[in-house]
mmCIF file of C-alpha atoms in Angstrom:
data_model
loop_
_atom_site.group_PDB
_atom_site.id
_atom_site.type_symbol
_atom_site.label_atom_id
_atom_site.label_comp_id
_atom_site.label_asym_id
_atom_site.label_seq_id
_atom_site.Cartn_x
_atom_site.Cartn_y
_atom_site.Cartn_z
ATOM 1 C CA MET A 1 178.905 232.073 108.927
ATOM 2 C CA THR A 2 175.571 230.300 110.241
ATOM 3 C CA GLU A 3 175.958 226.428 110.280
ATOM 4 C CA ARG A 4 173.711 225.272 108.697
ATOM 5 C CA PRO A 5 170.412 223.202 110.473
ATOM 6 C CA LEU A 6 170.785 219.573 110.770
ATOM 7 C CA SER A 7 167.280 218.194 108.888
ATOM 8 C CA ALA A 8 165.302 215.202 108.913
ATOM 9 C CA LEU A 9 162.547 214.235 106.950
ATOM 10 C CA LEU A 10 159.840 211.997 109.735
ATOM 11 C CA LEU A 11 157.653 208.980 108.440
ATOM 12 C CA ASP A 12 154.111 208.730 110.100
ATOM 13 C CA PRO A 13 152.257 207.479 107.128
ATOM 14 C CA SER A 14 148.520 207.131 108.974
ATOM 15 C CA LEU A 15 149.360 209.187 111.782
ATOM 16 C CA PHE A 16 148.844 206.943 114.130
ATOM 17 C CA THR A 17 150.538 209.338 116.786
ATOM 18 C CA ALA A 18 149.458 212.609 115.704
ATOM 19 C CA PRO A 19 149.640 213.755 119.407
ATOM 20 C CA TYR A 20 152.544 212.751 120.153
ATOM 21 C CA ASP A 21 154.608 213.571 116.985
ATOM 22 C CA THR A 22 153.707 217.229 117.164
ATOM 23 C CA GLY A 23 155.416 216.785 121.029
ATOM 24 C CA LEU A 24 158.269 215.456 119.526
ATOM 25 C CA SER A 25 158.551 218.234 116.330
ATOM 26 C CA GLU A 26 158.156 221.154 118.898
ATOM 27 C CA GLY A 27 160.994 219.691 120.860
ATOM 28 C CA LEU A 28 162.962 219.258 117.601
ATOM 29 C CA GLU A 29 162.805 222.526 116.348
ATOM 30 C CA ALA A 30 163.767 223.950 119.421
ATOM 31 C CA ALA A 31 166.922 221.538 119.700
ATOM 32 C CA GLY A 32 167.595 223.247 115.956
ATOM 33 C CA VAL A 33 166.975 220.754 113.468
ATOM 34 C CA ALA A 34 164.916 221.654 110.855
ATOM 35 C CA GLN A 35 162.247 218.930 109.877
ATOM 36 C CA THR A 36 159.955 217.726 107.420
ATOM 37 C CA TRP A 37 157.120 214.855 108.697
ATOM 38 C CA ALA A 38 156.176 212.573 105.727
ATOM 39 C CA VAL A 39 151.821 211.812 106.127
ATOM 40 C CA ARG A 40 148.674 211.396 104.989
ATOM 41 C CA PRO A 41 145.909 213.679 103.670
ATOM 42 C CA GLU A 42 143.858 215.417 106.798
ATOM 43 C CA ARG A 43 140.034 213.659 107.060
ATOM 44 C CA ALA A 44 137.503 215.365 107.742
ATOM 45 C CA GLY A 45 136.408 216.213 110.961
ATOM 46 C CA GLU A 46 140.161 215.322 113.041
ATOM 47 C CA ALA A 47 142.342 218.015 114.669
ATOM 48 C CA ALA A 48 144.805 219.434 111.577
ATOM 49 C CA PHE A 49 148.421 218.335 112.313
ATOM 50 C CA ARG A 50 150.368 221.126 112.232
ATOM 51 C CA PRO A 51 153.879 219.741 113.303
ATOM 52 C CA ALA A 52 156.556 222.755 113.687
ATOM 53 C CA GLY A 53 157.768 221.858 110.339
ATOM 54 C CA GLU A 54 156.103 220.733 107.082
ATOM 55 C CA ALA A 55 153.243 218.286 107.404
ATOM 56 C CA SER A 56 154.308 216.780 103.427
ATOM 57 C CA PRO A 57 150.964 213.910 102.400
ATOM 58 C CA VAL A 58 153.259 212.042 100.662
ATOM 59 C CA PHE A 59 150.997 208.496 101.477
ATOM 60 C CA TYR A 60 147.229 207.875 100.455
ATOM 61 C CA ARG A 61 146.765 211.017 98.033
ATOM 62 C CA ARG A 62 143.521 208.640 96.570
ATOM 63 C CA PHE A 63 143.959 205.735 98.657
ATOM 64 C CA ASP A 64 143.853 206.808 102.758
ATOM 65 C CA ARG A 65 139.860 205.461 103.172
ATOM 66 C CA PRO A 66 138.909 204.008 100.240
ATOM 67 C CA ASP A 67 135.417 203.075 100.927
ATOM 68 C CA PHE A 68 134.188 203.256 96.888
ATOM 69 C CA LEU A 69 136.548 199.554 95.910
ATOM 70 C CA PRO A 70 134.808 196.240 96.976
ATOM 71 C CA GLY A 71 135.953 195.344 100.080
ATOM 72 C CA PRO A 72 138.211 193.097 99.103
ATOM 73 C CA LEU A 73 140.331 195.417 96.941
ATOM 74 C CA ARG A 74 140.691 197.542 99.995
ATOM 75 C CA ALA A 75 143.901 196.266 101.445
ATOM 76 C CA PRO A 76 145.037 195.753 98.603
ATOM 77 C CA ALA A 77 145.134 199.422 97.161
ATOM 78 C CA LYS A 78 145.725 201.393 100.088
ATOM 79 C CA ALA A 79 149.052 198.929 100.389
ATOM 80 C CA LEU A 80 149.820 199.832 96.073
ATOM 81 C CA SER A 81 149.494 203.376 97.919
ATOM 82 C CA HIS A 82 151.474 203.224 100.622
ATOM 83 C CA LEU A 83 154.200 201.969 97.895
ATOM 84 C CA ALA A 84 153.681 204.820 96.191
ATOM 85 C CA GLY A 85 154.414 207.078 99.002
ATOM 86 C CA LEU A 86 157.492 205.421 100.108
ATOM 87 C CA LEU A 87 158.778 205.801 96.091
ATOM 88 C CA ARG A 88 158.073 209.809 96.508
ATOM 89 C CA VAL A 89 160.052 209.795 100.704
ATOM 90 C CA LEU A 90 162.614 208.298 98.277
ATOM 91 C CA VAL A 91 162.980 211.067 96.442
ATOM 92 C CA MET A 92 162.940 213.174 98.988
ATOM 93 C CA ALA A 93 165.079 212.094 100.916
ATOM 94 C CA ARG A 94 168.095 213.056 99.233
ATOM 95 C CA ARG A 95 167.268 217.135 100.708
ATOM 96 C CA PHE A 96 167.402 215.571 104.660
ATOM 97 C CA ASP A 97 170.811 214.258 106.131
ATOM 98 C CA VAL A 98 168.435 211.646 108.700
ATOM 99 C CA ILE A 99 165.025 209.648 107.748
ATOM 100 C CA HIS A 100 163.340 208.646 111.237
ATOM 101 C CA PHE A 101 160.380 206.057 110.482
ATOM 102 C CA GLN A 102 158.055 206.923 113.082
ATOM 103 C CA TRP A 103 155.844 203.891 111.908
ATOM 104 C CA THR A 104 156.430 200.958 110.069
ATOM 105 C CA VAL A 105 152.900 200.126 108.575
ATOM 106 C CA LEU A 106 154.383 197.499 105.901
ATOM 107 C CA PRO A 107 157.596 196.486 107.248
ATOM 108 C CA LEU A 108 158.408 194.540 104.323
ATOM 109 C CA ALA A 109 158.374 197.585 101.969
ATOM 110 C CA ASP A 110 159.118 200.007 104.637
ATOM 111 C CA ALA A 111 162.955 197.781 105.417
ATOM 112 C CA ALA A 112 163.173 197.477 101.227
ATOM 113 C CA ALA A 113 162.823 201.356 101.965
ATOM 114 C CA ILE A 114 164.896 201.646 104.890
ATOM 115 C CA TRP A 115 167.635 199.181 103.503
ATOM 116 C CA LEU A 116 167.807 201.657 100.156
ATOM 117 C CA LEU A 117 167.838 205.170 101.946
ATOM 118 C CA LYS A 118 170.570 203.882 104.579
ATOM 119 C CA ARG A 119 172.996 203.602 102.211
ATOM 120 C CA ALA A 120 173.205 207.928 102.134
ATOM 121 C CA ARG A 121 172.672 208.393 104.994
ATOM 122 C CA PRO A 122 171.317 207.371 108.113
ATOM 123 C CA VAL A 123 167.968 205.616 109.181
ATOM 124 C CA VAL A 124 166.246 205.793 112.873
ATOM 125 C CA VAL A 125 163.046 203.612 113.397
ATOM 126 C CA THR A 126 161.174 204.830 117.087
ATOM 127 C CA VAL A 127 158.838 201.728 117.961
ATOM 128 C CA HIS A 128 156.242 202.872 120.299
ATOM 129 C CA ASP A 129 154.783 198.929 120.643
ATOM 130 C CA THR A 130 157.231 195.673 120.876
ATOM 131 C CA ASN A 131 153.835 193.861 120.272
ATOM 132 C CA PRO A 132 152.722 194.245 117.089
ATOM 133 C CA PHE A 133 150.008 197.654 117.180
ATOM 134 C CA ASN A 134 149.642 195.422 120.694
ATOM 135 C CA GLY A 135 147.691 192.251 119.220
ATOM 136 C CA GLU A 136 145.621 193.208 117.150
ATOM 137 C CA LYS A 137 144.066 191.794 113.779
ATOM 138 C CA ILE A 138 145.574 193.803 111.464
ATOM 139 C CA SER A 139 146.006 192.300 107.695
ATOM 140 C CA PHE A 140 148.866 189.777 106.062
ATOM 141 C CA PHE A 141 150.703 193.223 104.946
ATOM 142 C CA GLN A 142 151.006 195.280 108.391
ATOM 143 C CA ASN A 143 152.098 191.641 110.352
ATOM 144 C CA LEU A 144 154.628 190.322 107.499
ATOM 145 C CA GLY A 145 158.749 190.550 108.457
ATOM 146 C CA PHE A 146 158.091 193.236 111.515
ATOM 147 C CA ASP A 147 161.170 193.503 113.116
ATOM 148 C CA LEU A 148 163.147 193.712 109.823
ATOM 149 C CA PRO A 149 163.190 197.756 109.246
ATOM 150 C CA ILE A 150 164.246 197.039 113.097
ATOM 151 C CA ARG A 151 166.609 195.623 111.907
ATOM 152 C CA LEU A 152 167.890 196.932 109.353
ATOM 153 C CA ALA A 153 167.857 200.761 111.007
ATOM 154 C CA ASP A 154 170.664 202.605 112.171
ATOM 155 C CA LYS A 155 169.535 202.729 115.858
ATOM 156 C CA VAL A 156 166.142 202.159 117.091
ATOM 157 C CA ILE A 157 164.211 203.968 119.922
ATOM 158 C CA VAL A 158 161.818 202.951 122.226
ATOM 159 C CA HIS A 159 160.176 204.903 125.739
ATOM 160 C CA THR A 160 160.484 202.738 128.440
ATOM 161 C CA GLN A 161 163.479 199.831 129.881
ATOM 162 C CA SER A 162 160.610 196.806 129.781
ATOM 163 C CA ALA A 163 160.785 197.708 125.363
ATOM 164 C CA ARG A 164 164.525 198.094 125.111
ATOM 165 C CA ARG A 165 165.290 194.553 126.712
ATOM 166 C CA THR A 166 161.836 192.978 124.440
ATOM 167 C CA LEU A 167 164.286 193.537 121.428
ATOM 168 C CA GLU A 168 167.810 193.089 123.155
ATOM 169 C CA ALA A 169 165.370 189.373 123.938
ATOM 170 C CA ARG A 170 164.988 189.187 120.400
ATOM 171 C CA GLY A 171 168.722 190.086 119.075
ATOM 172 C CA LEU A 172 168.838 193.525 118.772
ATOM 173 C CA ALA A 173 172.718 194.821 120.036
ATOM 174 C CA PRO A 174 171.983 196.462 122.644
ATOM 175 C CA ASP A 175 174.619 199.919 121.558
ATOM 176 C CA ARG A 176 171.537 199.738 118.632
ATOM 177 C CA VAL A 177 168.703 200.258 121.044
ATOM 178 C CA ALA A 178 168.319 204.440 122.861
ATOM 179 C CA VAL A 179 165.623 204.499 125.147
ATOM 180 C CA VAL A 180 164.075 208.236 125.459
ATOM 181 C CA GLU A 181 161.532 209.207 127.556
ATOM 182 C CA HIS A 182 157.987 209.765 125.921
ATOM 183 C CA GLY A 183 156.579 213.487 126.730
ATOM 184 C CA PRO A 184 153.631 214.730 127.914
ATOM 185 C CA LEU A 185 150.384 215.478 125.545
ATOM 186 C CA PRO A 186 148.129 217.796 126.212
ATOM 187 C CA VAL A 187 144.338 218.056 126.103
ATOM 188 C CA GLY A 188 143.759 221.006 123.741
ATOM 189 C CA ALA A 189 140.355 222.557 124.597
ATOM 190 C CA PRO A 190 139.476 223.704 128.436
ATOM 191 C CA PRO A 191 137.077 222.418 130.435
ATOM 192 C CA PRO A 192 133.909 223.894 130.770
ATOM 193 C CA VAL A 193 133.161 225.890 133.685
ATOM 194 C CA VAL A 194 130.575 223.685 134.737
ATOM 195 C CA SER A 195 130.090 220.194 134.260
ATOM 196 C CA PRO A 196 127.629 218.255 132.054
ATOM 197 C CA ARG A 197 128.013 215.829 134.555
ATOM 198 C CA LEU A 198 125.663 216.408 137.398
ATOM 199 C CA ASP A 199 128.158 215.424 140.875
ATOM 200 C CA ASP A 200 126.136 212.582 142.979
ATOM 201 C CA GLY A 201 128.981 212.055 145.005
ATOM 202 C CA ARG A 202 129.989 208.539 144.051
ATOM 203 C CA TRP A 203 133.825 208.146 142.839
ATOM 204 C CA VAL A 204 134.154 208.438 138.724
ATOM 205 C CA PHE A 205 136.906 205.498 138.191
ATOM 206 C CA VAL A 206 137.598 206.395 133.794
ATOM 207 C CA LEU A 207 138.730 204.418 131.192
ATOM 208 C CA PHE A 208 139.280 206.416 128.075
ATOM 209 C CA GLY A 209 140.851 206.334 124.576
ATOM 210 C CA GLN A 210 140.588 203.885 121.803
ATOM 211 C CA ILE A 211 138.709 200.630 122.911
ATOM 212 C CA LYS A 212 140.710 197.776 122.051
ATOM 213 C CA PRO A 213 140.960 194.252 123.233
ATOM 214 C CA TYR A 214 144.454 195.052 124.349
ATOM 215 C CA LYS A 215 143.214 197.315 126.806
ATOM 216 C CA GLY A 216 140.886 195.504 129.490
ATOM 217 C CA LEU A 217 137.646 196.437 129.505
ATOM 218 C CA ASP A 218 135.779 192.652 129.438
ATOM 219 C CA ILE A 219 138.778 192.111 132.826
ATOM 220 C CA LEU A 220 137.347 195.965 134.196
ATOM 221 C CA VAL A 221 133.352 194.533 133.926
ATOM 222 C CA GLU A 222 134.321 191.662 135.875
ATOM 223 C CA ALA A 223 136.398 192.915 138.109
ATOM 224 C CA VAL A 224 133.260 195.828 138.649
ATOM 225 C CA GLY A 225 130.862 192.934 138.746
ATOM 226 C CA ARG A 226 132.705 190.841 141.005
ATOM 227 C CA ALA A 227 132.712 193.659 143.605
ATOM 228 C CA ALA A 228 129.527 195.260 143.333
ATOM 229 C CA ALA A 229 127.719 195.428 146.287
ATOM 230 C CA ASP A 230 131.563 196.557 147.834
ATOM 231 C CA LEU A 231 130.805 199.425 145.137
ATOM 232 C CA ARG A 232 127.160 200.667 144.543
ATOM 233 C CA GLY A 233 126.945 204.551 146.369
ATOM 234 C CA LYS A 234 130.229 204.556 146.366
ATOM 235 C CA ALA A 235 131.250 204.429 142.828
ATOM 236 C CA ARG A 236 130.694 204.759 138.766
ATOM 237 C CA PHE A 237 132.580 203.543 135.909
ATOM 238 C CA VAL A 238 132.997 205.729 132.152
ATOM 239 C CA VAL A 239 134.274 203.919 129.722
ATOM 240 C CA ALA A 240 134.497 206.414 127.596
ATOM 241 C CA GLY A 241 136.145 206.091 123.268
ATOM 242 C CA ALA A 242 136.056 205.348 119.978
ATOM 243 C CA ALA A 243 135.471 201.486 120.161
ATOM 244 C CA HIS A 244 137.545 199.056 117.503
ATOM 245 C CA MET A 245 135.869 195.400 118.456
ATOM 246 C CA ASP A 246 132.243 193.651 118.900
ATOM 247 C CA MET A 247 130.652 195.883 121.988
ATOM 248 C CA GLN A 248 128.338 192.761 122.565
ATOM 249 C CA PRO A 249 129.992 190.244 124.846
ATOM 250 C CA ILE A 250 130.892 193.897 127.212
ATOM 251 C CA THR A 251 127.379 194.629 126.877
ATOM 252 C CA ASP A 252 126.210 191.019 127.545
ATOM 253 C CA ALA A 253 128.364 190.852 130.370
ATOM 254 C CA ILE A 254 127.226 194.304 132.282
ATOM 255 C CA ALA A 255 123.579 192.502 131.816
ATOM 256 C CA ARG A 256 124.709 189.434 132.881
ATOM 257 C CA HIS A 257 126.283 191.004 136.182
ATOM 258 C CA GLY A 258 123.807 193.506 136.928
ATOM 259 C CA ILE A 259 125.713 196.465 136.905
ATOM 260 C CA GLU A 260 124.114 199.317 134.192
ATOM 261 C CA ASP A 261 123.746 201.846 136.633
ATOM 262 C CA LEU A 262 127.836 201.452 137.374
ATOM 263 C CA VAL A 263 129.085 201.366 134.277
ATOM 264 C CA GLU A 264 127.999 203.836 131.622
ATOM 265 C CA LEU A 265 129.258 203.844 128.528
ATOM 266 C CA ARG A 266 129.647 206.518 126.375
ATOM 267 C CA LEU A 267 131.039 205.431 122.933
ATOM 268 C CA GLY A 268 132.530 207.015 120.044
ATOM 269 C CA ARG A 269 135.049 209.732 119.364
ATOM 270 C CA LEU A 270 135.458 212.663 122.282
ATOM 271 C CA SER A 271 135.409 216.144 121.246
ATOM 272 C CA GLU A 272 138.989 217.859 122.829
ATOM 273 C CA ALA A 273 136.381 219.998 125.029
ATOM 274 C CA GLU A 274 134.429 216.994 126.505
ATOM 275 C CA MET A 275 137.517 215.206 126.860
ATOM 276 C CA ALA A 276 139.058 218.004 128.776
ATOM 277 C CA SER A 277 135.672 217.845 130.710
ATOM 278 C CA LEU A 278 135.510 213.794 131.456
ATOM 279 C CA PHE A 279 139.536 213.891 132.669
ATOM 280 C CA GLU A 280 138.047 216.680 135.294
ATOM 281 C CA GLU A 281 135.261 214.718 136.267
ATOM 282 C CA ALA A 282 137.620 211.487 136.508
ATOM 283 C CA ASP A 283 138.210 210.821 140.411
ATOM 284 C CA CYS A 284 140.828 207.841 138.772
ATOM 285 C CA PHE A 285 142.385 206.594 135.610
ATOM 286 C CA LEU A 286 142.056 202.325 135.127
ATOM 287 C CA PHE A 287 144.732 201.324 132.464
ATOM 288 C CA PRO A 288 143.796 197.477 133.177
ATOM 289 C CA TYR A 289 146.094 196.637 129.898
ATOM 290 C CA ARG A 290 146.991 193.221 128.728
ATOM 291 C CA ALA A 291 150.265 194.760 127.044
ATOM 292 C CA ILE A 292 151.559 197.744 126.453
ATOM 293 C CA ASP A 293 154.997 199.890 126.240
ATOM 294 C CA ALA A 294 153.938 202.946 125.764
ATOM 295 C CA SER A 295 150.699 204.331 126.838
ATOM 296 C CA GLY A 296 149.652 207.810 125.075
ATOM 297 C CA VAL A 297 146.316 208.229 126.814
ATOM 298 C CA TYR A 298 149.051 207.472 130.148
ATOM 299 C CA TYR A 299 151.152 210.283 129.193
ATOM 300 C CA MET A 300 147.832 212.637 128.471
ATOM 301 C CA THR A 301 145.556 212.113 131.640
ATOM 302 C CA ARG A 302 148.767 212.298 134.356
ATOM 303 C CA SER A 303 148.981 215.641 134.393
ATOM 304 C CA PHE A 304 145.482 216.417 136.078
ATOM 305 C CA ASN A 305 147.391 214.812 138.840
ATOM 306 C CA LYS A 306 144.402 211.699 139.579
ATOM 307 C CA TRP A 307 144.553 208.008 141.250
ATOM 308 C CA MET A 308 145.679 204.991 138.507
ATOM 309 C CA ILE A 309 145.174 201.905 138.729
ATOM 310 C CA ALA A 310 147.054 200.138 135.670
ATOM 311 C CA SER A 311 148.545 197.249 135.038
ATOM 312 C CA ARG A 312 152.368 195.119 136.240
ATOM 313 C CA VAL A 313 153.292 196.576 132.193
ATOM 314 C CA GLY A 314 155.607 198.755 129.758
ATOM 315 C CA VAL A 315 155.111 202.035 131.162
ATOM 316 C CA PHE A 316 152.602 201.648 134.417
ATOM 317 C CA ALA A 317 155.484 199.207 135.379
ATOM 318 C CA GLU A 318 158.231 202.053 135.442
ATOM 319 C CA ALA A 319 156.284 204.761 136.674
ATOM 320 C CA MET A 320 154.132 203.685 139.163
ATOM 321 C CA GLU A 321 156.143 201.527 141.001
ATOM 322 C CA ASP A 322 156.771 203.788 143.452
ATOM 323 C CA GLY A 323 152.939 203.320 144.584
ATOM 324 C CA ARG A 324 152.731 207.783 145.187
ATOM 325 C CA THR A 325 150.449 208.671 141.827
ATOM 326 C CA GLY A 326 148.460 204.742 141.756
ATOM 327 C CA VAL A 327 148.228 200.735 142.330
ATOM 328 C CA LEU A 328 149.807 198.121 139.627
ATOM 329 C CA THR A 329 147.790 194.849 139.635
ATOM 330 C CA PRO A 330 148.888 192.081 137.857
ATOM 331 C CA PRO A 331 147.677 192.060 133.866
ATOM 332 C CA GLU A 332 144.091 190.083 133.586
ATOM 333 C CA ASP A 333 143.879 190.086 137.233
ATOM 334 C CA VAL A 334 140.214 190.837 137.958
ATOM 335 C CA GLU A 335 140.164 189.643 141.437
ATOM 336 C CA ALA A 336 143.307 192.497 142.239
ATOM 337 C CA LEU A 337 141.780 194.793 140.106
ATOM 338 C CA ALA A 338 138.515 194.809 141.274
ATOM 339 C CA ALA A 339 140.153 194.592 145.291
ATOM 340 C CA ALA A 340 142.634 197.969 143.604
ATOM 341 C CA ILE A 341 138.794 199.452 142.352
ATOM 342 C CA VAL A 342 137.084 199.171 145.874
ATOM 343 C CA GLN A 343 140.628 200.362 147.991
ATOM 344 C CA ALA A 344 140.220 202.953 146.160
ATOM 345 C CA ALA A 345 137.029 204.020 145.890
ATOM 346 C CA ASN A 346 136.880 203.943 149.834
ATOM 347 C CA ASP A 347 140.148 205.478 151.149
ATOM 348 C CA ARG A 348 138.805 208.560 147.616
ATOM 349 C CA ALA A 349 142.654 207.933 146.949
ATOM 350 C CA VAL A 350 145.049 210.761 146.007
ATOM 351 C CA PRO A 351 148.041 210.647 144.673
ATOM 352 C CA THR A 352 150.898 212.357 146.926
ATOM 353 C CA ALA A 353 153.672 213.308 144.046
ATOM 354 C CA ASP A 354 153.195 215.478 141.207
ATOM 355 C CA ALA A 355 154.092 212.963 138.296
ATOM 356 C CA GLU A 356 157.025 214.111 136.495
ATOM 357 C CA ASP A 357 157.243 214.762 133.209
ATOM 358 C CA SER A 358 160.380 215.039 130.949
ATOM 359 C CA SER A 359 159.740 218.156 128.525
ATOM 360 C CA TRP A 360 159.675 218.143 124.790
ATOM 361 C CA ARG A 361 162.683 220.090 124.790
ATOM 362 C CA GLY A 362 164.494 218.240 126.577
ATOM 363 C CA ILE A 363 163.551 215.165 124.322
ATOM 364 C CA GLY A 364 164.327 217.231 121.192
ATOM 365 C CA GLU A 365 167.856 217.511 122.329
ATOM 366 C CA THR A 366 168.048 213.781 122.804
ATOM 367 C CA THR A 367 166.811 212.571 120.005
ATOM 368 C CA ARG A 368 169.585 215.598 118.375
ATOM 369 C CA ALA A 369 172.251 214.069 119.361
ATOM 370 C CA LEU A 370 171.490 210.731 118.464
ATOM 371 C CA TYR A 371 171.350 211.806 115.095
ATOM 372 C CA GLU A 372 174.815 213.741 115.603
ATOM 373 C CA ALA A 373 176.228 210.800 116.491
ATOM 374 C CA LEU A 374 174.746 208.631 113.531
ATOM 375 C CA LEU A 375 176.385 210.785 111.656
ATOM 376 C CA ALA A 376 179.797 211.260 112.956
ATOM 377 C CA ALA A 377 180.013 207.529 112.695
ATOM 378 C CA ARG A 378 179.105 207.309 109.039
ATOM 379 C CA GLY A 379 181.395 210.659 108.463
ATOM 380 C CA ALA A 380 183.972 208.370 110.521
ATOM 381 C CA ARG A 381 183.642 204.945 108.381
#
């Protein structure tokens, strides 16, 4: 008689990390874990989330983007919609062996759900960012009680040793934290045969992804401004992605330094084809981040085997320490960043070793083993 596969209900209510969810889903399927994902409805124009298991839109069915409401009512309406989604999860949970939160969007409400859920089955929480949303401005509801779901979970997953140390410093017992590495994130569309950008011989530095304060674009602009005389004719910089911050100070700084000829802003969401073309165009990827645990953009770009310049934080500090795939600089150090950029432009730096990625299959097997250990411990109790 064939044993029933282990089953898991995984939650990413806002689909914050859909590419990661997709990879994890594939790994869990390969490891024999039957899965359902509790998510929001698909949005027009975005790539569809197609996990190996079922995607069930239990969150924000009518209030994903409640633009029809007056501004002051939107956050409370979405919070109430989140509560409705959690109630649906409580009903669904009876069919599953393990509950796995990828994100806790409203920590106090999620903590209450975790407390109820863990009475009958293990609950796992993955902490992608130990600093809430990497220090972004978030709502009162999102910030309140950020650590509570982490403390209630049976097991907490992080992606780096530095994240583990951070949570242990905040009082979490070491045996309740597991480091499960992040897997590679593929770019869906192949690049065009002919790049839409003319190759003028300059070394192309790229900062890609949603533009937010913690990613240090202002630091990059200052570094380019200080090194402009050494970079003209040798380098150009492409900043590409949707802006989630006020860009006026950035454009003012570019104008003040007179580096409009060096820095190109490609603002807005890129299609998969445009993304793939940009990554082929790049000679060096930039990560001047103020803080990070694990970076989805890093795991997406590393397979292109291009030189990288990154702040010595989070995954960069652990993966790039040997200097074979890039160089690390102290966070928020404009002079060090400028020097690293000039050296890369002069040397036409390339990696001396391919980046080593963990496979999603291996990640799925590790995650399944974690689930099974929790179930065995619960059975023993």
